[in-house]
PDB file of C-alpha atoms and ligand atoms in Angstrom:
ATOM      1  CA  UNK A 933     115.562 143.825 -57.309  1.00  0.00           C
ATOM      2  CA  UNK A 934     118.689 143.172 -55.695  1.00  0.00           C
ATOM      3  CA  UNK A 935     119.700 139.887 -53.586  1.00  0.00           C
ATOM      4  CA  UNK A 936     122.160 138.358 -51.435  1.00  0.00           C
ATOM      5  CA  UNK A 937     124.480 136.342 -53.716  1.00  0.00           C
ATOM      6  CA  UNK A 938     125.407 133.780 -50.923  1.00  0.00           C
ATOM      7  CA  UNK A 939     121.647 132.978 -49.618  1.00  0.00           C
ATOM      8  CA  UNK A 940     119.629 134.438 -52.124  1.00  0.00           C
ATOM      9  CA  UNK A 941     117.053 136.531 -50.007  1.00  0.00           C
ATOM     10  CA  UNK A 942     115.299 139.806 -50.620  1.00  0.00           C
ATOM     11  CA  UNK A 943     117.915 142.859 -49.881  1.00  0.00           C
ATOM     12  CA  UNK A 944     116.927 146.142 -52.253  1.00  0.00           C
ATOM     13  CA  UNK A 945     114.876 147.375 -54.560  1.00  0.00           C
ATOM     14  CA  UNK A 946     116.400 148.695 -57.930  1.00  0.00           C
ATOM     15  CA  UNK A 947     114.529 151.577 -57.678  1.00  0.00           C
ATOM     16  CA  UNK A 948     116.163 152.567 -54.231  1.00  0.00           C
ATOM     17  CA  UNK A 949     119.637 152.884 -55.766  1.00  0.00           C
ATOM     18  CA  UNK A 950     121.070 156.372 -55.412  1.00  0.00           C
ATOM     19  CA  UNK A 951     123.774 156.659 -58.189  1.00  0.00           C
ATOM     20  CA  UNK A 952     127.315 157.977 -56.403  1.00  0.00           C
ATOM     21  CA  UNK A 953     129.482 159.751 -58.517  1.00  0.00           C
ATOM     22  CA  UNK A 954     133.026 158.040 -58.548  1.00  0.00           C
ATOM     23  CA  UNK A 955     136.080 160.338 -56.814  1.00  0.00           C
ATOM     24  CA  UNK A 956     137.812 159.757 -60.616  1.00  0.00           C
ATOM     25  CA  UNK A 957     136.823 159.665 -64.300  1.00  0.00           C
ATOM     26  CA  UNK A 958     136.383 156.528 -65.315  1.00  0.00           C
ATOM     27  CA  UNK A 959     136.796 155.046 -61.974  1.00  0.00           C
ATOM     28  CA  UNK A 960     134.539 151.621 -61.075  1.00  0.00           C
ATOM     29  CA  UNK A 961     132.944 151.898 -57.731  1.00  0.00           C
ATOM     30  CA  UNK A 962     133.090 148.287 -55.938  1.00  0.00           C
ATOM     31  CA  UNK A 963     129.263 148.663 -54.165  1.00  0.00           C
ATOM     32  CA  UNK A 964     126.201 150.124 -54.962  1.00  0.00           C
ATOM     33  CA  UNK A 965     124.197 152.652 -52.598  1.00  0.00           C
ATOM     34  CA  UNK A 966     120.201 152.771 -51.806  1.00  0.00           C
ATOM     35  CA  UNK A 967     118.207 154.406 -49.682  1.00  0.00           C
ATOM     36  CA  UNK A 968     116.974 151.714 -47.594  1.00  0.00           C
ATOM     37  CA  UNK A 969     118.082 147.575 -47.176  1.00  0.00           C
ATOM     38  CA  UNK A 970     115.164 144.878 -46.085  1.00  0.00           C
ATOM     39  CA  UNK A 971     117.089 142.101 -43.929  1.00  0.00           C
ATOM     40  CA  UNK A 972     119.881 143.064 -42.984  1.00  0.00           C
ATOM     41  CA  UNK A 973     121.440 143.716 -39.121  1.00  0.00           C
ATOM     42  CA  UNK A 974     123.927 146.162 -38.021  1.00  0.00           C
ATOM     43  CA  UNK A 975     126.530 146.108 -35.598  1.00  0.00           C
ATOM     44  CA  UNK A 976     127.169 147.881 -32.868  1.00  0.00           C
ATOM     45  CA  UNK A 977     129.228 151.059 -34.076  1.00  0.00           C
ATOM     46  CA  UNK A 978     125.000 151.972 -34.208  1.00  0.00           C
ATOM     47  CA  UNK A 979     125.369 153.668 -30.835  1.00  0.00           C
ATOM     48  CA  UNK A 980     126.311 156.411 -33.041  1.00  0.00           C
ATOM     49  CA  UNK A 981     123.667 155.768 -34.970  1.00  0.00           C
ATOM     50  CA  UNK A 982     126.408 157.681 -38.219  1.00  0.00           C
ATOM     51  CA  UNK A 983     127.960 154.560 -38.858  1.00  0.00           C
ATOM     52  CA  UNK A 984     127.672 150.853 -38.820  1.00  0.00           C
ATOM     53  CA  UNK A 985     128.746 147.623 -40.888  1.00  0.00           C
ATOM     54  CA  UNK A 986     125.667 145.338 -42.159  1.00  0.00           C
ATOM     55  CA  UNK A 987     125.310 141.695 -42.079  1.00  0.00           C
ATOM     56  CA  UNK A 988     122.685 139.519 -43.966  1.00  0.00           C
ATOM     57  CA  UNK A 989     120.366 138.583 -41.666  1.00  0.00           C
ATOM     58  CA  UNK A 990     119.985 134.940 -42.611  1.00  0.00           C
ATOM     59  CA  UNK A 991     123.603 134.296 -43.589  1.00  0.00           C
ATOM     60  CA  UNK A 992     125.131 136.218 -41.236  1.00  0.00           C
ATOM     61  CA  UNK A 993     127.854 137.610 -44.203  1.00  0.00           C
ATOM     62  CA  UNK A 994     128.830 140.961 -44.319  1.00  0.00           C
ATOM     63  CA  UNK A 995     127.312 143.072 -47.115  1.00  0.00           C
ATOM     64  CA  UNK A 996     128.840 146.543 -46.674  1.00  0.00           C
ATOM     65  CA  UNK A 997     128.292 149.287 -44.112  1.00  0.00           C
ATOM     66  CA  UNK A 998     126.008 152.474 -43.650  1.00  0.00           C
ATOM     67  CA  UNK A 999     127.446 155.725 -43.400  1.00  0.00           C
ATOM     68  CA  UNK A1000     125.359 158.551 -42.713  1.00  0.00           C
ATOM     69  CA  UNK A1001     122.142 157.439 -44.596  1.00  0.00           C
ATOM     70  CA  UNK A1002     123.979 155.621 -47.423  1.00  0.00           C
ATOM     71  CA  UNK A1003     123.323 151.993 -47.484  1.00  0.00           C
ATOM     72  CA  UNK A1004     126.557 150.835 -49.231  1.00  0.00           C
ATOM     73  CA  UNK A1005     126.647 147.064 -50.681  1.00  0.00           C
ATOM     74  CA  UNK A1006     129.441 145.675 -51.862  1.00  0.00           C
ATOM     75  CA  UNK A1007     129.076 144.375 -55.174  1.00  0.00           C
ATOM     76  CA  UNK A1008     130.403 141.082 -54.914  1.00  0.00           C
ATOM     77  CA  UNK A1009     127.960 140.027 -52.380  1.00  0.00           C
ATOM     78  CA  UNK A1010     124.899 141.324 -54.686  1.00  0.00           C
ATOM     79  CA  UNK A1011     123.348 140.092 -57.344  1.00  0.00           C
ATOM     80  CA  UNK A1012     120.842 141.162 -59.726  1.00  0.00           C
ATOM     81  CA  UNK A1013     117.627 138.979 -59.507  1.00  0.00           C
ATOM     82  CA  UNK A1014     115.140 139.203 -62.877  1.00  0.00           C
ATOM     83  CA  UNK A1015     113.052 136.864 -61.553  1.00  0.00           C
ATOM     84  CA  UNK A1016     109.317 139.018 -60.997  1.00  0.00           C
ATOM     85  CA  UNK A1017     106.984 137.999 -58.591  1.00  0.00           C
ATOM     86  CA  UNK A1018     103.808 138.026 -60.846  1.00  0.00           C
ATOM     87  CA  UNK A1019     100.385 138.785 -58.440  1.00  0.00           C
ATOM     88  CA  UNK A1020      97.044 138.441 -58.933  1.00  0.00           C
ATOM     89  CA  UNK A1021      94.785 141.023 -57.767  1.00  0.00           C
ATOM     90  CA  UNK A1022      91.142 140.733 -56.567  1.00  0.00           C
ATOM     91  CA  UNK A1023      88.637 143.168 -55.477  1.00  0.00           C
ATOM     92  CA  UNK A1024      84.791 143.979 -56.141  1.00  0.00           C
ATOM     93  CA  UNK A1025      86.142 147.811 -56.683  1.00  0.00           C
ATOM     94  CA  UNK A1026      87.261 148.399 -60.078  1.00  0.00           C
ATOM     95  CA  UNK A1027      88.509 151.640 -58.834  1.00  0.00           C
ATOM     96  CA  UNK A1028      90.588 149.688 -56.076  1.00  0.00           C
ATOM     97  CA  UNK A1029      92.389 147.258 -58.835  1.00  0.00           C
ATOM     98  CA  UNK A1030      92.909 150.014 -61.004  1.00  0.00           C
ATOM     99  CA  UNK A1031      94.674 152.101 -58.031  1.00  0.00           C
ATOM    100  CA  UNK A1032      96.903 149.014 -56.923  1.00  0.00           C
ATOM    101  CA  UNK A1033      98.006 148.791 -60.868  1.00  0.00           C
ATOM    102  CA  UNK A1034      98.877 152.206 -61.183  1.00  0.00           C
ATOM    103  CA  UNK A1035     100.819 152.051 -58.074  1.00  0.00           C
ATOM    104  CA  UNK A1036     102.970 148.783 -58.980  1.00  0.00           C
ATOM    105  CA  UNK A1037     103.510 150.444 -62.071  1.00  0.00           C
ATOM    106  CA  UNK A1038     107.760 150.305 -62.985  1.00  0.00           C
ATOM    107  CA  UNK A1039     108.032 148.597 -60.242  1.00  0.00           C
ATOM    108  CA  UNK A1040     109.923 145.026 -60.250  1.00  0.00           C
ATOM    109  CA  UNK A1041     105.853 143.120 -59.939  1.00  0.00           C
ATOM    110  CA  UNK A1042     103.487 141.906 -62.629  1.00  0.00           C
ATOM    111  CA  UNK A1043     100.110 142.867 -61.665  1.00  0.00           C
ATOM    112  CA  UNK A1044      97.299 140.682 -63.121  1.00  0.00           C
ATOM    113  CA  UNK A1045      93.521 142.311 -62.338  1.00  0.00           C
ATOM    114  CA  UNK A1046      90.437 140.028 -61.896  1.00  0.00           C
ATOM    115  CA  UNK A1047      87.135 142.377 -60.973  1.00  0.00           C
ATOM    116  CA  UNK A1048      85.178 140.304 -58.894  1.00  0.00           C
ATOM    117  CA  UNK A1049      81.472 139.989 -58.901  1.00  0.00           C
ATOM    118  CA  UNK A1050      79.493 139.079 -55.799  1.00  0.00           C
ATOM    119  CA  UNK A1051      77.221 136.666 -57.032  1.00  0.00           C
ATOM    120  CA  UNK A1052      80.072 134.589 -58.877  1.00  0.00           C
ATOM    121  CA  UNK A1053      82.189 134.778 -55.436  1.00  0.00           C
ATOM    122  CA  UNK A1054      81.550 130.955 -54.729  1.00  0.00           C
ATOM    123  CA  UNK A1055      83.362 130.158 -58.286  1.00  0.00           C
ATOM    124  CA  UNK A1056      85.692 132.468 -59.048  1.00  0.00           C
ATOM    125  CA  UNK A1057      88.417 131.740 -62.308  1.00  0.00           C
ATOM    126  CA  UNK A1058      91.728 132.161 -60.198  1.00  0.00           C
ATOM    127  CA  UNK A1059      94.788 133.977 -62.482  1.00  0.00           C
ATOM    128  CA  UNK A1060      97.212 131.556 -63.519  1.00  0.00           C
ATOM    129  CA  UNK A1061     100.886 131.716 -63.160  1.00  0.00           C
ATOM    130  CA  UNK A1062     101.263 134.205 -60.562  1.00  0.00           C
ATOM    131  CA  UNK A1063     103.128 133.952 -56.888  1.00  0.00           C
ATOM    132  CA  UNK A1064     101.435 136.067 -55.265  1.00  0.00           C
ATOM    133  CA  UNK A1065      98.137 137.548 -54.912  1.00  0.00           C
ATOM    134  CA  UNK A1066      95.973 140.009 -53.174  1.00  0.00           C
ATOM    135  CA  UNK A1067      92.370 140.332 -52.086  1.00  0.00           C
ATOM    136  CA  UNK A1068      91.279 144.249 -51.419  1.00  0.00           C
ATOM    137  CA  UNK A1069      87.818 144.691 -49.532  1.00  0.00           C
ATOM    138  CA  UNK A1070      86.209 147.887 -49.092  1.00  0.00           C
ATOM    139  CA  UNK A1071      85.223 147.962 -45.372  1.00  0.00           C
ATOM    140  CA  UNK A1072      81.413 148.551 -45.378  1.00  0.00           C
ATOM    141  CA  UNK A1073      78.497 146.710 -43.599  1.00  0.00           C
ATOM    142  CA  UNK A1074      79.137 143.499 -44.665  1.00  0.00           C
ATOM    143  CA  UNK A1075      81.940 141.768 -42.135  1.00  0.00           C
ATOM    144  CA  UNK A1076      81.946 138.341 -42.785  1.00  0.00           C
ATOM    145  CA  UNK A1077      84.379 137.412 -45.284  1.00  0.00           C
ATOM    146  CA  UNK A1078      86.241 134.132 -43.958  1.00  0.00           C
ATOM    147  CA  UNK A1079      85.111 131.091 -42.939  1.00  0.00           C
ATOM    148  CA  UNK A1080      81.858 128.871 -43.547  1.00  0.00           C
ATOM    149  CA  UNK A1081      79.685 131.995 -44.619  1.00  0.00           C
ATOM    150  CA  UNK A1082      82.444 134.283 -45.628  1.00  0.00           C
ATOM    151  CA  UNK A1083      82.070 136.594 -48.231  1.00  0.00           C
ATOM    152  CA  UNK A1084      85.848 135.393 -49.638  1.00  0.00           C
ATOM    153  CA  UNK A1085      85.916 131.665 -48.227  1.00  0.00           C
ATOM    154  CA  UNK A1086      86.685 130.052 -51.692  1.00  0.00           C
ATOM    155  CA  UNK A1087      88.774 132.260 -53.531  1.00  0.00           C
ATOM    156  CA  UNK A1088      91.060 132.614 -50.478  1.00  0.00           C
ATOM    157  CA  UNK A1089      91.750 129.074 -50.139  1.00  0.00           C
ATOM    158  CA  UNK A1090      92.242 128.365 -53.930  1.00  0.00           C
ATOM    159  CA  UNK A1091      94.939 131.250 -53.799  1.00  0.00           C
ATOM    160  CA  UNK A1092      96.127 129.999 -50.747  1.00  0.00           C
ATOM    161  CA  UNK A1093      96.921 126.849 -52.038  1.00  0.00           C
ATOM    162  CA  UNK A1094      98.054 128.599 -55.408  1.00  0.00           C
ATOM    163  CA  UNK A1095     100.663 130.927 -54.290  1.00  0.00           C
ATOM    164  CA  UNK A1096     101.596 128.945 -50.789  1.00  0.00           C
ATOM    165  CA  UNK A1097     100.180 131.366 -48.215  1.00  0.00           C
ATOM    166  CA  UNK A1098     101.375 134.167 -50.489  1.00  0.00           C
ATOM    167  CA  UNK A1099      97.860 135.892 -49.939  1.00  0.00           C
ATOM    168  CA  UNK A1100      98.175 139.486 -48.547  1.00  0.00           C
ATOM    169  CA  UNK A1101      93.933 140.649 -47.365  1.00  0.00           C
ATOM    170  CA  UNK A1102      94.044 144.128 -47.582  1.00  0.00           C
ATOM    171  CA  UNK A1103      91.031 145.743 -45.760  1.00  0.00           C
ATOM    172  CA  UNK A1104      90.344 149.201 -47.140  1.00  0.00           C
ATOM    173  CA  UNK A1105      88.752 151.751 -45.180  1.00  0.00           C
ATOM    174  CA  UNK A1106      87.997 155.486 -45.609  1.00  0.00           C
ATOM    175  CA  UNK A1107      87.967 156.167 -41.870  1.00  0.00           C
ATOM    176  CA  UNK A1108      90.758 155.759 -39.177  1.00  0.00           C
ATOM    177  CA  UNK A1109      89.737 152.186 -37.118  1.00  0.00           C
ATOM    178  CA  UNK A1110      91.006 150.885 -34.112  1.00  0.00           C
ATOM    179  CA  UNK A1111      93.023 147.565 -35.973  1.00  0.00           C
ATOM    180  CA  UNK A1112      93.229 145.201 -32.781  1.00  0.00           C
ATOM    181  CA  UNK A1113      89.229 145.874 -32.145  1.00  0.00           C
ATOM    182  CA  UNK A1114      88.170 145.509 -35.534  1.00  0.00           C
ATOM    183  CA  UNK A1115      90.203 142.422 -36.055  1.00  0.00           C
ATOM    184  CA  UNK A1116      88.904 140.922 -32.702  1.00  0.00           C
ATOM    185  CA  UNK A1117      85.310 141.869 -33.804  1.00  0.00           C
ATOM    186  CA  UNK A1118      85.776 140.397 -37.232  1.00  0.00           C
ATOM    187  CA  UNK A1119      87.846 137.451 -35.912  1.00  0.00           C
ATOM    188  CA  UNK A1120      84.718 136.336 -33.338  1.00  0.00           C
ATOM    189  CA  UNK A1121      81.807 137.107 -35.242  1.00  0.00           C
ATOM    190  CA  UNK A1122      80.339 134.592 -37.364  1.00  0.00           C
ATOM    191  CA  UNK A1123      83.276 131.667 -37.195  1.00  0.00           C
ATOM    192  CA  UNK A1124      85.778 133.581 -38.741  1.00  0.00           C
ATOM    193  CA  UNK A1125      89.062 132.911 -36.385  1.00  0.00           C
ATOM    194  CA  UNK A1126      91.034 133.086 -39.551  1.00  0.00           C
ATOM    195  CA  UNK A1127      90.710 136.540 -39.628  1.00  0.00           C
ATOM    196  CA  UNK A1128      92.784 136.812 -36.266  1.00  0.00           C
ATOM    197  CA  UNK A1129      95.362 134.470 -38.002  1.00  0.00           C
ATOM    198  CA  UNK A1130      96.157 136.557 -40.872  1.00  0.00           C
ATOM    199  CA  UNK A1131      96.438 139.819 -39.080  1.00  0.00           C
ATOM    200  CA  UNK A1132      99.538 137.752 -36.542  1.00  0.00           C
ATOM    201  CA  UNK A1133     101.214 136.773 -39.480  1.00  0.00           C
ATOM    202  CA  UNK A1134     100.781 139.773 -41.305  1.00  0.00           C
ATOM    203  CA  UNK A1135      98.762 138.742 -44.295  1.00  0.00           C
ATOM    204  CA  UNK A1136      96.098 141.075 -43.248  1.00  0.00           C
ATOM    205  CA  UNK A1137      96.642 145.017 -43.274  1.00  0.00           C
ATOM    206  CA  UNK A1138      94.656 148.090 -43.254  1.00  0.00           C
ATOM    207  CA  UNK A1139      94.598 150.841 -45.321  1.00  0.00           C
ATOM    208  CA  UNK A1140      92.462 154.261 -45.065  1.00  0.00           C
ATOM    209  CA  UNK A1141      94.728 155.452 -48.086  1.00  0.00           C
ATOM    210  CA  UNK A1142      96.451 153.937 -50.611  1.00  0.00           C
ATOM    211  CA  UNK A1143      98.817 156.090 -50.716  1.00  0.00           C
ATOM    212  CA  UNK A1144     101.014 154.291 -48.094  1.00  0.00           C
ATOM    213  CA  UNK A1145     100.561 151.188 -50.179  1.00  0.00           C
ATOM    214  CA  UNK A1146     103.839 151.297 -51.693  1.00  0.00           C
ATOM    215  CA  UNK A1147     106.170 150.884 -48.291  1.00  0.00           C
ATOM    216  CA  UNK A1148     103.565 148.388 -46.679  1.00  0.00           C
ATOM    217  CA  UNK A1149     103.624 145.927 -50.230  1.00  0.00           C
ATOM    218  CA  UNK A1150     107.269 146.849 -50.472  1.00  0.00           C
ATOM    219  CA  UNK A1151     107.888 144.761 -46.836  1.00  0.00           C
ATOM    220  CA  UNK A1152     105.209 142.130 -47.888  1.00  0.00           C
ATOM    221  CA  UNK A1153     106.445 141.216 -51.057  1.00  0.00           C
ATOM    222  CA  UNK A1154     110.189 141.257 -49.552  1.00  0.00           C
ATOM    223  CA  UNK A1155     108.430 138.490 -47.036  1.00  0.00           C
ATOM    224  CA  UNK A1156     106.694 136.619 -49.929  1.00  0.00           C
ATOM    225  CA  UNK A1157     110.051 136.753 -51.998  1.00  0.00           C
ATOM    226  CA  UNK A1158     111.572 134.596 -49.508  1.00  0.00           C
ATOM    227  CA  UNK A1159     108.690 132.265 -49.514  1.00  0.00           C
ATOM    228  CA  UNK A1160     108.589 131.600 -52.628  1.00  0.00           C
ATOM    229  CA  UNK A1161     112.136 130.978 -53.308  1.00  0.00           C
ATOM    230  CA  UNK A1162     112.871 128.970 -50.018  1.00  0.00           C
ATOM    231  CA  UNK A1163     116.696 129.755 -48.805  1.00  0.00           C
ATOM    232  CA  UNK A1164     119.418 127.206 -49.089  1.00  0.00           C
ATOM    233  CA  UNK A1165     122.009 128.386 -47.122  1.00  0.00           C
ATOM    234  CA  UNK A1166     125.172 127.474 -48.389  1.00  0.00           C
ATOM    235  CA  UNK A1167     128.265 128.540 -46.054  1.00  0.00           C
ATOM    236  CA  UNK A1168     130.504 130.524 -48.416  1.00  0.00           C
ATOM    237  CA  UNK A1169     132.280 132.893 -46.336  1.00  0.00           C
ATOM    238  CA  UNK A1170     133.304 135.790 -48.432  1.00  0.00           C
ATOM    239  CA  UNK A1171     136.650 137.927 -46.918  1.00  0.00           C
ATOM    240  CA  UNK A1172     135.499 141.341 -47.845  1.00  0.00           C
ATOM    241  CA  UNK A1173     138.690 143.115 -46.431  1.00  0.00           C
ATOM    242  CA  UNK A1174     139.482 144.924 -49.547  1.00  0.00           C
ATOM    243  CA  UNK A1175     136.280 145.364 -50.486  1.00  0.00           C
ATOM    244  CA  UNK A1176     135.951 146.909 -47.069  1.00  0.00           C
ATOM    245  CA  UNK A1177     139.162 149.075 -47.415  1.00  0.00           C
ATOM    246  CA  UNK A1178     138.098 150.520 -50.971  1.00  0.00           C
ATOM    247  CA  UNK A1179     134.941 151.868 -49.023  1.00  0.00           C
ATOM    248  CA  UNK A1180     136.242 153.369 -46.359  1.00  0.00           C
ATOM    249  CA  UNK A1181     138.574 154.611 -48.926  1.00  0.00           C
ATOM    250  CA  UNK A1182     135.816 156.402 -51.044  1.00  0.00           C
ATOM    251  CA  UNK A1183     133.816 157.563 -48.027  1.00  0.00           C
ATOM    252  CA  UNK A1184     136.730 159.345 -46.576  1.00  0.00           C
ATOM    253  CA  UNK A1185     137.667 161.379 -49.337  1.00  0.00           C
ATOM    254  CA  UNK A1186     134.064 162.409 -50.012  1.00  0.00           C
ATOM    255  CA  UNK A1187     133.588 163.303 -46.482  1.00  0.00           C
ATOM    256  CA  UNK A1188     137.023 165.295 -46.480  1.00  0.00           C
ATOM    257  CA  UNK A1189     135.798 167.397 -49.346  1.00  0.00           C
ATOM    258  CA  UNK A1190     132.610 168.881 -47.331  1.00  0.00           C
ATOM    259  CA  UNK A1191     132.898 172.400 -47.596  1.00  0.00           C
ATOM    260  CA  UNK A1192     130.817 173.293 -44.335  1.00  0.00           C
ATOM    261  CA  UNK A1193     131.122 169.818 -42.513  1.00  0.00           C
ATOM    262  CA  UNK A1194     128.087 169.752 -40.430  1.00  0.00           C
ATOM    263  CA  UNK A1195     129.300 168.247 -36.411  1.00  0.00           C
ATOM    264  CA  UNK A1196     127.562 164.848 -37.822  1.00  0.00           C
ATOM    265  CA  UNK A1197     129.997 165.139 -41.046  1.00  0.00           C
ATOM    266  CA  UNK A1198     132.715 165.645 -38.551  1.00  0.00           C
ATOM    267  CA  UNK A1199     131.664 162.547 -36.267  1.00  0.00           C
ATOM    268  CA  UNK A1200     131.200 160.316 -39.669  1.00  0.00           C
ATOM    269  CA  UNK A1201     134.360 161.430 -40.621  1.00  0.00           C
ATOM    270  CA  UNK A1202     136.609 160.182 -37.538  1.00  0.00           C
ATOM    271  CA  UNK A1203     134.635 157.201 -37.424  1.00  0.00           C
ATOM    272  CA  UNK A1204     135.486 155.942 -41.163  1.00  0.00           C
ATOM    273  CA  UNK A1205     139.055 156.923 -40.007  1.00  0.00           C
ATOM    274  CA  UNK A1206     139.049 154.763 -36.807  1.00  0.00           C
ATOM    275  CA  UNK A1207     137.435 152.144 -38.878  1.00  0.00           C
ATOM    276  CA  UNK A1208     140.169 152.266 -41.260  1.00  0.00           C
ATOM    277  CA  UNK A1209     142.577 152.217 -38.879  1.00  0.00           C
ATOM    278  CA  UNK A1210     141.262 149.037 -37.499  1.00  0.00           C
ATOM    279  CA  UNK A1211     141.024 147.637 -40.158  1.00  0.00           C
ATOM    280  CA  UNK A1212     144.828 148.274 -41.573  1.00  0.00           C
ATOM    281  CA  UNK A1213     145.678 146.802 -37.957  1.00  0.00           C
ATOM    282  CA  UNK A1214     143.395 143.675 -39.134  1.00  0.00           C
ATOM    283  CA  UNK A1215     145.654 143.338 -42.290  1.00  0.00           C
ATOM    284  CA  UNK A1216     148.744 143.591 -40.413  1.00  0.00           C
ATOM    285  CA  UNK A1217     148.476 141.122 -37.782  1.00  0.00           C
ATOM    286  CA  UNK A1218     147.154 138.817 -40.277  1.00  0.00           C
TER     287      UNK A1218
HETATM  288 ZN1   ZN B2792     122.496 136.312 -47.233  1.00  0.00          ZN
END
């Protein structure tokens, strides 16, 4: 994964690069392009919603700018992190650990399974070494599974203490539910108000198929990244003016070279040229 090299939080996944061909042999590009950023703001050239320059949302620098649906980051102000987040992964379904492995499969996490069994829930083994973990419960009868009498009372608080509140509940259920209502239900039956607590800070989701897993851990874990590696802001102002110009630079001639420019091409294109054109005036009066 991919993060900011002045404040070090979560921006992209490696495995939402999209490779751009340079204009020349040979040629280095200065930023790399994915398909989608996690904290990061735009500006307000987003009225067109074609074109806009991106800021790190906790240090405020400018990363690079989105054109059309390219992200574009400018190198210098990434940085490769190799760092994994390692998570431990609990459920009384076999079939539900062995899902959530095959799903974080090549991905940038280290899954670790532990099958639970329900008569060993009040002394569970926790997995060492991990920063994260996750607790999967089949919805079924049973609804009390925090608090006093809850089914997961102990192991949630040893991983909570574990991984620092790095505990995502998933609840897993085969039919469509009505979140809020469950959630109250759960959260006021039987002394569970921790229930209620999770959902607001979004360590508790639901899932009726796993198959959306991927984008719903993808914003978790980008959460839990920055948890576990607290930020230390360190003001370091990078002037990304050529950076900025080489760009522009690319985007333009790729855009000119549209055979059949769409009216969107057309609009992206005069923006990147008033942007450039701004910018040159930047240089100047400088
Ligand atoms: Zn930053």
């Amino acid at each position: 994964m991919y993060i900011c090299s002045i404040c070090n939080c979560f921006l992209a996944y490696k495995q939402d690069e999209i490779y751009k061909y340079p204009l020349r042999e040979g040629e280095q590009l200065n930023f790399l392009t994915f398909k989608m950023i996690e904290n990061c703001k735009e500006d307000q050239f987003k009225k067109y919603d074609l074109f806009s320059h991106l800021y790190c949302k906790f240090c405020d620098q400018e990363i690079g700018m989105r054109i059309g649906k390219d992200f574009s980051i400018y190198k210098c102000q990434l940085q490769e992190s190799l760092g994994s987040i390692n998570i431990g992964v609990y459920s009384l379904k076999q079939e539900l650990l062995q899902k959530i492995s095959q799903m974080l499969d090549k991905t940038c996490y280290q899954c670790y399974l532990q099958p639970l069994l329900k008569k060993e829930l009040t002394n569970v083994q926790i997995i060492p070494n991990v920063n994260a973990a996750i607790i999967i419960h089949q919805v079924e009868s049973r609804v009390l599974l925090l608090g006093k009498n809850g089914l997961y009372n102990d192991l949630a608080q040893k991983l909570w203490k574990q991984t620092s509140g790095n505990v995502l509940l998933i609840l897993y259920d085969k039919e469509e539910t009505n979140q809020e209502e469950l959630v109250h239900n759960l959260a006021t039956q039987g002394e569970q108000p921790q229930i209620a607590e999770l959902f607001q800070s979004q360590n508790l989701v639901f899932f009726t198929k796993l198959l959306n897993l991927n984008s719903i851990l993808q914003k978790y874990f980008a959460k839990s990244y920055n948890q576990c590696y607290p930020i230390d802001i360190v003001k370091k102002e990078e002037d990304v003016t050529n950076e900025k110009c080489l760009l522009l630079t690319y985007y333009y001639q790729r855009y000119k070279q549209i055979d059949h420019p769409t009216q969107d091409d057309k609009l992206t294109l005069s923006l990147i040229k008033q942007s450039r054109k701004q910018l040159k005036f930047e240089c100047k009066v400088q």
